[in-house]
Short mmCIF file of C-alpha atoms in Angstrom, two decimals:
data_model
loop_
_atom_site.label_atom_id
_atom_site.label_comp_id
_atom_site.label_asym_id
_atom_site.label_seq_id
_atom_site.Cartn_x
_atom_site.Cartn_y
_atom_site.Cartn_z
CA MET R 30 27.66 -20.91 12.46
CA ILE R 31 27.34 -20.40 8.69
CA LYS R 32 28.86 -23.85 8.09
CA LEU R 33 26.34 -25.41 10.49
CA ARG R 34 23.45 -23.65 8.76
CA SER R 35 24.64 -24.97 5.40
CA ARG R 36 24.72 -28.53 6.76
CA ARG R 37 21.22 -28.14 8.17
CA LEU R 38 19.99 -26.82 4.83
CA LEU R 39 21.48 -29.79 2.97
CA ALA R 40 19.91 -32.17 5.45
CA ALA R 41 16.52 -30.48 5.08
CA LEU R 42 16.73 -30.63 1.28
CA ALA R 43 17.64 -34.32 1.44
CA THR R 44 14.62 -34.97 3.64
CA LEU R 45 12.32 -33.11 1.24
CA ALA R 46 13.74 -35.04 -1.70
CA SER R 47 13.11 -38.34 0.07
CA LEU R 48 9.50 -37.28 0.54
CA GLY R 49 9.13 -36.50 -3.17
CA PHE R 50 9.29 -32.70 -2.98
CA ALA R 51 11.10 -30.81 -5.79
CA THR R 52 14.41 -29.36 -4.63
CA SER R 53 15.79 -27.64 -7.73
CA PRO R 54 18.96 -25.55 -7.39
CA MET R 55 16.94 -22.45 -8.30
CA ALA R 56 14.85 -22.90 -5.15
CA ALA R 57 17.77 -23.55 -2.82
CA ALA R 58 19.45 -20.78 -0.85
CA SER R 59 22.90 -19.91 -2.15
CA GLU R 60 26.06 -20.77 -0.21
CA ALA R 61 27.68 -18.35 2.21
CA THR R 62 29.89 -15.89 0.33
CA LEU R 63 32.34 -13.21 1.40
CA TYR R 64 32.59 -10.35 -1.11
CA ALA R 65 35.93 -8.82 -0.20
CA GLY R 66 37.68 -5.50 -0.58
CA ALA R 67 35.10 -3.33 -2.37
CA THR R 68 34.19 0.32 -1.96
CA VAL R 69 30.64 0.26 -0.60
CA ILE R 70 28.11 2.97 -1.42
CA ASP R 71 25.38 1.74 0.88
CA GLY R 72 22.33 3.64 -0.44
CA THR R 73 21.59 5.50 2.79
CA GLY R 74 23.08 8.70 1.41
CA GLY R 75 26.19 8.31 3.54
CA ALA R 76 29.71 8.63 2.13
CA ALA R 77 31.35 5.75 0.28
CA ARG R 78 33.33 3.36 2.49
CA PRO R 79 36.48 1.95 0.86
CA ASP R 80 37.96 -1.53 1.43
CA GLN R 81 34.87 -3.24 2.86
CA ASP R 82 33.83 -6.88 3.08
CA ILE R 83 30.21 -8.04 2.70
CA LEU R 84 29.27 -11.40 4.18
CA VAL R 85 26.19 -13.03 2.65
CA ASP R 86 24.46 -16.18 3.84
CA GLY R 87 21.58 -17.41 1.73
CA GLU R 88 19.39 -14.46 0.75
CA ARG R 89 20.61 -12.07 3.45
CA ILE R 90 23.54 -9.85 4.27
CA VAL R 91 25.08 -11.04 7.53
CA ALA R 92 27.72 -8.36 8.05
CA VAL R 93 29.48 -5.41 6.42
CA ALA R 94 32.86 -4.46 7.87
CA ALA R 95 36.43 -3.40 7.13
CA HIS R 96 38.39 -5.75 4.88
CA GLY R 97 39.78 -8.72 6.78
CA SER R 98 37.71 -8.26 9.93
CA LEU R 99 35.10 -10.90 9.06
CA ALA R 100 37.48 -13.81 8.48
CA VAL R 101 36.51 -15.75 11.61
CA GLN R 102 32.79 -15.14 11.14
CA ALA R 103 33.00 -16.11 7.48
CA GLY R 104 34.68 -19.43 8.21
CA THR R 105 34.76 -21.51 5.03
CA ALA R 106 32.50 -19.17 3.06
CA ARG R 107 33.30 -18.79 -0.62
CA ARG R 108 35.49 -15.74 -1.32
CA VAL R 109 34.90 -13.27 -4.17
CA ASP R 110 37.69 -10.71 -4.58
CA LEU R 111 36.21 -7.27 -5.32
CA ALA R 112 39.37 -5.21 -4.89
CA GLY R 113 39.07 -2.07 -7.03
CA ARG R 114 35.32 -2.57 -7.47
CA PHE R 115 32.38 -0.45 -6.29
CA VAL R 116 29.23 -1.93 -4.78
CA ILE R 117 25.84 -0.16 -4.68
CA PRO R 118 22.44 -1.51 -3.61
CA GLY R 119 20.27 -3.05 -6.29
CA LEU R 120 18.43 -0.39 -8.26
CA ILE R 121 14.64 -0.02 -8.01
CA ASP R 122 12.53 1.21 -10.91
CA SER R 123 9.57 2.81 -9.18
CA HIS R 124 7.26 3.02 -12.20
CA VAL R 125 6.84 0.17 -14.67
CA HIS R 126 3.99 -1.54 -16.53
CA LEU R 127 4.60 -5.22 -17.27
CA ALA R 128 1.23 -6.45 -18.50
CA THR R 129 -0.69 -3.87 -20.53
CA PRO R 130 -1.70 -6.05 -22.26
CA PRO R 131 -0.30 -9.31 -20.84
CA ASN R 132 2.52 -10.71 -22.95
CA ARG R 133 4.67 -13.15 -20.99
CA THR R 134 7.54 -13.24 -23.51
CA ARG R 135 7.77 -9.45 -23.61
CA ALA R 136 7.56 -9.11 -19.83
CA GLU R 137 10.29 -11.68 -19.23
CA ALA R 138 12.56 -9.93 -21.75
CA ILE R 139 12.03 -6.56 -20.03
CA LEU R 140 12.66 -8.10 -16.63
CA ARG R 141 15.80 -9.89 -17.80
CA ARG R 142 17.22 -6.63 -19.14
CA GLN R 143 16.42 -4.95 -15.85
CA LEU R 144 18.05 -7.59 -13.65
CA TYR R 145 21.26 -7.86 -15.65
CA GLY R 146 21.31 -4.06 -15.70
CA GLY R 147 21.37 -3.83 -11.91
CA VAL R 148 17.63 -3.61 -11.11
CA THR R 149 16.60 -5.91 -8.27
CA ALA R 150 13.05 -4.64 -7.65
CA VAL R 151 10.30 -2.78 -9.53
CA ARG R 152 6.98 -1.15 -8.72
CA ASP R 153 4.31 -2.21 -11.23
CA MET R 154 1.82 0.62 -11.42
CA ALA R 155 -1.39 -1.14 -12.58
CA ASP R 156 -1.70 -4.02 -15.01
CA ASP R 157 -3.44 -7.37 -15.35
CA LEU R 158 -2.51 -8.69 -11.91
CA ARG R 159 -3.20 -12.28 -12.93
CA ALA R 160 -0.15 -12.03 -15.18
CA VAL R 161 1.89 -9.79 -12.90
CA GLY R 162 1.26 -11.99 -9.88
CA ASP R 163 2.65 -15.02 -11.66
CA LEU R 164 5.68 -13.05 -12.85
CA ALA R 165 6.27 -11.97 -9.25
CA ARG R 166 6.05 -15.58 -8.07
CA ALA R 167 8.40 -16.83 -10.82
CA SER R 168 10.93 -14.14 -9.96
CA LEU R 169 10.74 -14.84 -6.24
CA VAL R 170 11.46 -18.56 -6.60
CA GLY R 171 14.11 -18.09 -9.28
CA GLU R 172 12.25 -19.56 -12.25
CA ILE R 173 13.05 -16.47 -14.32
CA ALA R 174 15.83 -13.89 -14.24
CA ALA R 175 13.91 -10.90 -12.95
CA PRO R 176 13.73 -8.26 -10.21
CA ASP R 177 11.25 -8.69 -7.40
CA ILE R 178 7.89 -7.18 -8.36
CA TYR R 179 5.58 -5.15 -6.12
CA TYR R 180 2.30 -4.14 -7.70
CA ALA R 181 -0.83 -2.04 -7.39
CA ALA R 182 -4.56 -2.62 -7.75
CA LEU R 183 -6.09 0.36 -9.54
CA MET R 184 -9.12 2.42 -8.56
CA ALA R 185 -10.60 5.20 -10.69
CA GLY R 186 -13.87 6.92 -11.48
CA PRO R 187 -16.29 5.21 -13.90
CA PRO R 188 -15.41 7.41 -16.94
CA PHE R 189 -11.88 5.98 -17.00
CA PHE R 190 -13.15 2.49 -17.74
CA ALA R 191 -13.90 3.33 -21.36
CA ASP R 192 -10.11 3.40 -21.85
CA PRO R 193 -9.06 0.54 -24.18
CA ARG R 194 -6.22 -0.31 -21.82
CA VAL R 195 -8.80 -1.41 -19.25
CA LEU R 196 -10.19 -4.04 -21.61
CA SER R 197 -6.71 -5.37 -22.29
CA VAL R 198 -5.96 -5.96 -18.61
CA SER R 199 -9.33 -7.24 -17.35
CA ARG R 200 -10.61 -9.72 -19.93
CA GLY R 201 -13.32 -11.89 -18.43
CA PHE R 202 -14.67 -9.05 -16.30
CA ALA R 203 -17.01 -6.21 -17.13
CA PRO R 204 -14.93 -3.01 -17.18
CA GLY R 205 -14.47 -1.69 -13.66
CA THR R 206 -15.39 -4.93 -11.86
CA ALA R 207 -12.05 -6.80 -11.76
CA PRO R 208 -10.60 -6.81 -8.23
CA TRP R 209 -7.42 -5.21 -9.56
CA MET R 210 -9.19 -2.63 -11.76
CA GLN R 211 -12.22 -1.20 -9.93
CA ALA R 212 -14.56 1.63 -10.81
CA VAL R 213 -15.41 3.68 -7.72
CA ASP R 214 -18.37 6.02 -7.33
CA ALA R 215 -20.46 7.45 -4.49
CA ASP R 216 -22.26 4.11 -4.01
CA THR R 217 -19.14 1.93 -3.81
CA ASP R 218 -18.63 -0.01 -0.59
CA LEU R 219 -15.01 0.95 -0.09
CA ARG R 220 -14.42 -1.58 2.66
CA THR R 221 -15.31 -4.36 0.23
CA ALA R 222 -13.43 -2.73 -2.66
CA VAL R 223 -10.19 -2.48 -0.70
CA THR R 224 -10.61 -6.01 0.63
CA LEU R 225 -10.97 -7.30 -2.93
CA ALA R 226 -7.85 -5.39 -3.92
CA ARG R 227 -5.95 -6.90 -0.98
CA GLY R 228 -7.02 -10.34 -2.17
CA THR R 229 -4.97 -9.90 -5.34
CA SER R 230 -1.82 -9.74 -3.15
CA ALA R 231 -1.28 -6.17 -4.33
CA THR R 232 1.18 -4.11 -2.32
CA ALA R 233 -0.85 -0.92 -2.75
CA ILE R 234 -3.92 0.78 -4.14
CA LYS R 235 -3.20 3.06 -7.11
CA ILE R 236 -5.60 5.99 -7.43
CA TYR R 237 -5.59 6.89 -11.06
CA ALA R 238 -8.22 9.26 -12.46
CA ASP R 239 -11.69 10.80 -12.58
CA LEU R 240 -12.32 11.03 -8.84
CA PRO R 241 -13.34 14.07 -6.76
CA ALA R 242 -11.30 15.01 -3.72
CA GLU R 243 -13.72 13.56 -1.16
CA ARG R 244 -13.64 10.15 -2.87
CA VAL R 245 -9.84 10.18 -3.08
CA ALA R 246 -9.71 10.89 0.64
CA ALA R 247 -12.19 8.12 1.41
CA ILE R 248 -10.24 5.53 -0.59
CA ILE R 249 -6.99 6.49 1.09
CA ALA R 250 -8.53 6.37 4.56
CA GLU R 251 -9.96 2.89 3.99
CA ALA R 252 -6.77 1.60 2.37
CA HIS R 253 -4.72 2.81 5.32
CA ARG R 254 -7.24 1.31 7.75
CA GLN R 255 -6.66 -2.04 6.04
CA LYS R 256 -2.88 -1.52 6.20
CA MET R 257 -2.41 -0.92 2.48
CA THR R 258 -0.27 1.86 1.10
CA VAL R 259 -1.58 4.22 -1.58
CA TRP R 260 0.16 5.26 -4.78
CA ALA R 261 -1.61 8.02 -6.70
CA HIS R 262 -1.26 10.27 -9.69
CA SER R 263 -0.27 13.65 -8.30
CA ALA R 264 -3.43 15.05 -9.90
CA VAL R 265 -6.46 12.78 -10.18
CA PHE R 266 -8.76 15.12 -12.17
CA PRO R 267 -10.90 16.71 -10.88
CA ALA R 268 -9.06 16.23 -7.55
CA ARG R 269 -6.25 18.77 -7.41
CA PRO R 270 -2.65 17.96 -6.42
CA ALA R 271 -3.14 19.76 -3.07
CA GLU R 272 -6.18 17.59 -2.36
CA VAL R 273 -4.41 14.34 -3.27
CA ILE R 274 -1.49 15.26 -1.01
CA ALA R 275 -3.74 16.40 1.85
CA ALA R 276 -5.66 13.12 1.63
CA GLY R 277 -2.47 11.27 2.58
CA ALA R 278 -1.27 9.43 -0.54
CA ASP R 279 2.02 7.74 0.35
CA VAL R 280 3.60 8.22 -3.08
CA VAL R 281 2.54 10.56 -5.89
CA SER R 282 3.57 10.05 -9.51
CA HIS R 283 4.44 12.47 -12.31
CA VAL R 284 5.94 15.73 -11.09
CA CYS R 285 4.53 17.44 -14.18
CA TYR R 286 0.95 17.09 -12.92
CA LEU R 287 1.75 19.26 -9.90
CA GLY R 288 1.74 22.23 -12.27
CA TYR R 289 -2.05 22.01 -12.55
CA GLU R 290 -2.29 23.38 -9.00
CA ALA R 291 -1.47 26.87 -10.32
CA GLN R 292 -4.50 26.89 -12.61
CA PRO R 293 -7.70 28.54 -11.31
CA GLN R 294 -9.88 25.90 -12.99
CA MET R 295 -8.90 22.25 -12.64
CA LEU R 296 -9.49 19.89 -15.56
CA ALA R 297 -12.77 18.10 -14.94
CA ALA R 298 -11.57 14.75 -16.25
CA TYR R 299 -8.37 12.82 -16.84
CA GLU R 300 -9.44 12.32 -20.45
CA ASP R 301 -9.01 16.07 -21.08
CA ARG R 302 -5.39 16.13 -22.19
CA THR R 303 -5.01 19.93 -22.07
CA PRO R 304 -1.41 20.57 -20.99
CA VAL R 305 -0.43 22.53 -17.92
CA ASP R 306 -0.62 26.26 -18.59
CA GLU R 307 3.04 26.92 -17.89
CA THR R 308 2.56 30.69 -18.14
CA ARG R 309 0.88 30.49 -14.72
CA LEU R 310 4.04 29.09 -13.17
CA ALA R 311 6.96 31.28 -12.11
CA PRO R 312 9.09 32.18 -15.16
CA THR R 313 12.29 31.96 -13.10
CA GLY R 314 13.24 30.40 -9.78
CA ASP R 315 10.96 28.26 -7.65
CA ASP R 316 7.22 28.44 -8.18
CA PRO R 317 5.43 29.57 -4.98
CA VAL R 318 2.29 27.50 -5.57
CA VAL R 319 4.32 24.33 -6.06
CA ALA R 320 6.44 25.31 -3.06
CA ASP R 321 3.29 25.07 -0.92
CA LEU R 322 2.71 21.56 -2.27
CA TYR R 323 6.26 20.56 -1.40
CA ARG R 324 5.92 21.91 2.11
CA ALA R 325 2.82 19.77 2.59
CA MET R 326 4.61 16.72 1.15
CA ALA R 327 7.59 17.28 3.43
CA ARG R 328 5.34 17.45 6.50
CA GLN R 329 3.64 14.18 5.57
CA GLY R 330 6.69 12.33 4.25
CA THR R 331 5.14 11.95 0.80
CA ILE R 332 7.47 10.41 -1.79
CA LEU R 333 7.61 11.82 -5.32
CA ASP R 334 7.85 9.41 -8.26
CA ALA R 335 8.93 12.14 -10.67
CA THR R 336 9.23 10.18 -13.97
CA GLY R 337 11.12 13.18 -15.33
CA SER R 338 13.12 11.50 -18.07
CA LEU R 339 9.83 10.34 -19.63
CA PHE R 340 8.80 13.93 -20.41
CA VAL R 341 12.22 14.96 -21.67
CA LYS R 342 12.53 11.86 -23.87
CA PHE R 343 9.09 12.01 -25.44
CA GLU R 344 9.02 15.77 -25.88
CA ALA R 345 12.01 15.45 -28.18
CA ALA R 346 10.29 12.68 -30.14
CA ARG R 347 7.05 14.63 -30.48
CA LYS R 348 8.75 17.76 -31.72
CA ALA R 349 9.84 15.72 -34.71
CA ASP R 350 6.22 14.74 -35.44
CA PRO R 351 3.90 17.73 -36.02
CA LYS R 352 0.85 15.44 -35.77
CA ALA R 353 1.70 14.23 -32.28
CA LYS R 354 -0.31 15.58 -29.36
CA PRO R 355 1.67 17.63 -26.86
CA LEU R 356 2.59 16.19 -23.48
CA ARG R 357 1.06 17.62 -20.31
CA CYS R 358 4.34 19.49 -19.58
CA SER R 359 7.45 20.50 -21.43
CA GLY R 360 10.68 18.73 -20.60
CA ALA R 361 12.17 21.98 -19.31
CA ARG R 362 9.29 22.64 -16.91
CA THR R 363 9.34 19.02 -15.70
CA THR R 364 13.03 19.40 -14.93
CA ARG R 365 12.49 22.67 -13.05
CA LEU R 366 9.74 21.13 -10.92
CA THR R 367 11.93 18.12 -10.14
CA ARG R 368 14.85 20.40 -9.23
CA GLN R 369 12.56 22.41 -6.96
CA ALA R 370 11.44 19.18 -5.24
CA TRP R 371 15.06 18.18 -4.66
CA ARG R 372 15.91 21.58 -3.17
CA ALA R 373 12.81 21.34 -0.95
CA GLY R 374 14.03 18.06 0.52
CA ILE R 375 11.33 15.88 -1.04
CA PRO R 376 12.36 12.20 -1.34
CA ILE R 377 12.42 11.42 -5.06
CA ALA R 378 12.13 7.85 -6.33
CA ALA R 379 13.52 6.82 -9.72
CA GLY R 380 10.57 5.79 -11.90
CA THR R 381 10.41 5.50 -15.69
CA ASP R 382 6.97 4.59 -17.16
CA PHE R 383 8.34 3.68 -20.60
CA VAL R 384 10.00 0.75 -22.35
CA ASP R 385 12.96 1.19 -24.66
CA PRO R 386 13.44 -0.86 -27.83
CA ALA R 387 15.73 -3.88 -28.00
CA SER R 388 18.50 -1.68 -29.38
CA ASN R 389 19.08 -0.35 -25.85
CA PRO R 390 21.08 -2.95 -23.87
CA TRP R 391 20.39 -1.20 -20.56
CA PRO R 392 17.26 -0.85 -18.42
CA GLU R 393 15.22 2.33 -18.66
CA VAL R 394 15.95 3.41 -15.08
CA HIS R 395 19.51 4.26 -16.12
CA ALA R 396 18.00 7.14 -18.13
CA GLU R 397 16.21 8.39 -15.03
CA LEU R 398 19.46 8.29 -13.05
CA ARG R 399 21.24 10.30 -15.74
CA TYR R 400 18.32 12.73 -15.86
CA LEU R 401 18.46 13.29 -12.09
CA ALA R 402 22.21 13.84 -12.22
CA HIS R 403 22.71 15.75 -15.47
CA ASP R 404 19.41 17.63 -15.92
CA VAL R 405 18.20 18.12 -12.36
CA GLY R 406 21.68 18.53 -10.89
CA MET R 407 21.50 16.07 -8.03
CA PRO R 408 24.87 14.75 -6.81
CA PRO R 409 25.48 11.10 -7.81
CA LEU R 410 25.35 10.03 -4.15
CA ALA R 411 21.83 11.47 -3.88
CA VAL R 412 20.83 9.92 -7.21
CA ILE R 413 21.87 6.47 -6.00
CA HIS R 414 19.94 7.06 -2.76
CA SER R 415 16.84 7.90 -4.83
CA ALA R 416 17.16 4.78 -6.96
CA THR R 417 17.73 2.48 -3.99
CA LEU R 418 16.51 3.31 -0.47
CA VAL R 419 13.89 5.86 -1.55
CA GLY R 420 12.62 3.37 -4.13
CA ALA R 421 12.41 0.70 -1.44
CA ARG R 422 10.38 3.06 0.76
CA ALA R 423 8.08 3.83 -2.16
CA ALA R 424 7.43 0.10 -2.55
CA GLY R 425 7.00 -0.34 1.20
CA GLN R 426 10.00 -2.69 1.31
CA ASP R 427 12.71 -0.65 3.02
CA LYS R 428 12.96 -3.08 5.94
CA ASP R 429 14.26 -5.67 3.49
CA MET R 430 16.00 -3.80 0.70
CA GLY R 431 17.29 -0.49 -0.61
CA SER R 432 20.57 -0.35 1.33
CA ILE R 433 23.57 -2.55 2.04
CA GLU R 434 23.09 -3.35 5.70
CA PRO R 435 23.15 -6.49 7.87
CA GLY R 436 19.81 -8.27 7.92
CA LYS R 437 18.66 -6.93 4.56
CA LEU R 438 18.36 -8.95 1.37
CA ALA R 439 21.61 -9.45 -0.51
CA ASN R 440 20.59 -7.18 -3.39
CA PHE R 441 23.55 -5.26 -4.81
CA VAL R 442 25.45 -4.37 -7.96
CA VAL R 443 29.19 -4.73 -8.55
CA LEU R 444 30.66 -1.96 -10.72
CA ALA R 445 34.11 -1.73 -12.29
CA ALA R 446 34.21 2.09 -11.96
CA ASP R 447 33.10 4.71 -9.45
CA PRO R 448 29.52 5.97 -10.03
CA LEU R 449 30.19 8.93 -7.72
CA THR R 450 32.74 10.40 -10.13
CA ASP R 451 30.44 9.80 -13.11
CA ILE R 452 26.88 8.46 -12.90
CA ASP R 453 27.38 6.90 -16.33
CA ASN R 454 29.57 4.32 -14.59
CA ILE R 455 26.31 2.69 -13.56
CA GLU R 456 26.79 0.85 -16.86
CA ARG R 457 30.15 -0.61 -15.84
CA ILE R 458 28.32 -3.57 -14.32
CA GLU R 459 30.20 -6.78 -13.68
CA MET R 460 27.53 -8.56 -11.67
CA THR R 461 24.12 -8.14 -10.08
CA VAL R 462 23.37 -10.04 -6.88
CA LYS R 463 19.69 -10.53 -6.10
CA ARG R 464 18.60 -12.42 -3.01
CA GLY R 465 22.10 -13.86 -2.83
CA ARG R 466 22.10 -15.21 -6.41
CA GLU R 467 24.72 -13.90 -8.85
CA TYR R 468 23.85 -12.71 -12.35
CA ARG R 469 27.03 -11.89 -14.26
CA ARG R 470 26.78 -9.28 -16.98
CA ALA R 471 28.90 -11.49 -19.24
CA ASP R 472 26.05 -14.03 -19.24
CA TYR R 473 23.41 -11.51 -20.32
CA ALA R 474 21.29 -12.36 -23.37
CA ALA R 475 19.80 -9.13 -24.72
CA PRO R 476 16.11 -9.03 -25.68
CA THR R 477 15.34 -9.34 -29.36
CA PRO R 478 12.87 -7.08 -31.21
CA LYS R 479 10.60 -10.11 -31.53
CA GLU R 480 10.64 -10.71 -27.77
CA LEU R 481 9.71 -7.07 -27.15
CA ALA R 482 6.94 -7.34 -29.78
CA GLU R 483 8.35 -4.32 -31.59
CA ALA R 484 6.63 -5.30 -34.82
CA ASP R 485 3.18 -5.38 -33.18
#
């Protein structure tokens, strides 16, 4: 059957070529391939399965079964011997920014590092969607080496649109009027606003800042009515975390912000950078106020995009600079809140929200995986689940990716060592497969400081 499909594909390509259509190899589906003899960690949270074969045809996984049992089905498919190797689903970074401001060279360098580092999909959390949309298209058709990109159209209260970042991502529009960057107030026609956001091909609405609880709820209700998911900051200022969660946000970002729930007076605006008063949180053990939030999230199936390594990383940097403003939470408190979420059964996605310099050969999400394992204490199997299937759910793409299962996209990473014995083995990458195309680590060209605009 696979052989017949390949013949039909070649015939179709020949027909297109005769009609003058471009049929570059990058656009063509890859040949059928049998990846044989690997230990498969499938991303579902289930135990590793040794000595497995994975049959891929084009972009999709056809079958996963014990070594040798797919020989007849595979027919003349190309064989790749993976004896002694470990295969995990492609990683998903659930919190990136690729175009603030737009810089195509920088974005492509970041994306290349991600893909060759095992990342096959990312969630872009509000940028210039003109640039991001074209990056997503180029990745999808294979013009650039990049993960698939799923992105958000932002909504916030009018005060946020004085932020200089808004100007950098919406040139040509008055601040707050771009379809992907809209100011919302009591007079906004939300049906039209969400429709405009949908027209950008955004996956979701991101609710960012400076909105009262009733407006947050109204945006979420209209987005869901129009079949869009909602990604939100876990505190929207003045909307409290409990109000954002109760309104039905599908994913909330930044575990640190949940700490504001314990304060009797909520910050009136996002622009007030007063940190969480950590003295109001439990000095030891789980915090009871946050526990109530987690119970509500568990009931609703809310996903947490913790971004914990961000706070640990930048707290250390800011301690070395007495002039730097403090973060909203300490690294230690961020870690405790993330650990409490894990113990409460909250699905945690692996998001980053920072970009490392060119001196780091690996994508930023590796730091989040190490943080979840080493700081939070999650078992490596659970960490991989967070960075794969939970990330796919956060992006609304779990029907197509996030686990190694028949029918899903052929997105996986081949490792030379077992990540379940040591999460650091995530960096023993031999090859990333994305949509059936192979990207060998040996072929990786690291970004240069110039590409990443480090001198800017």
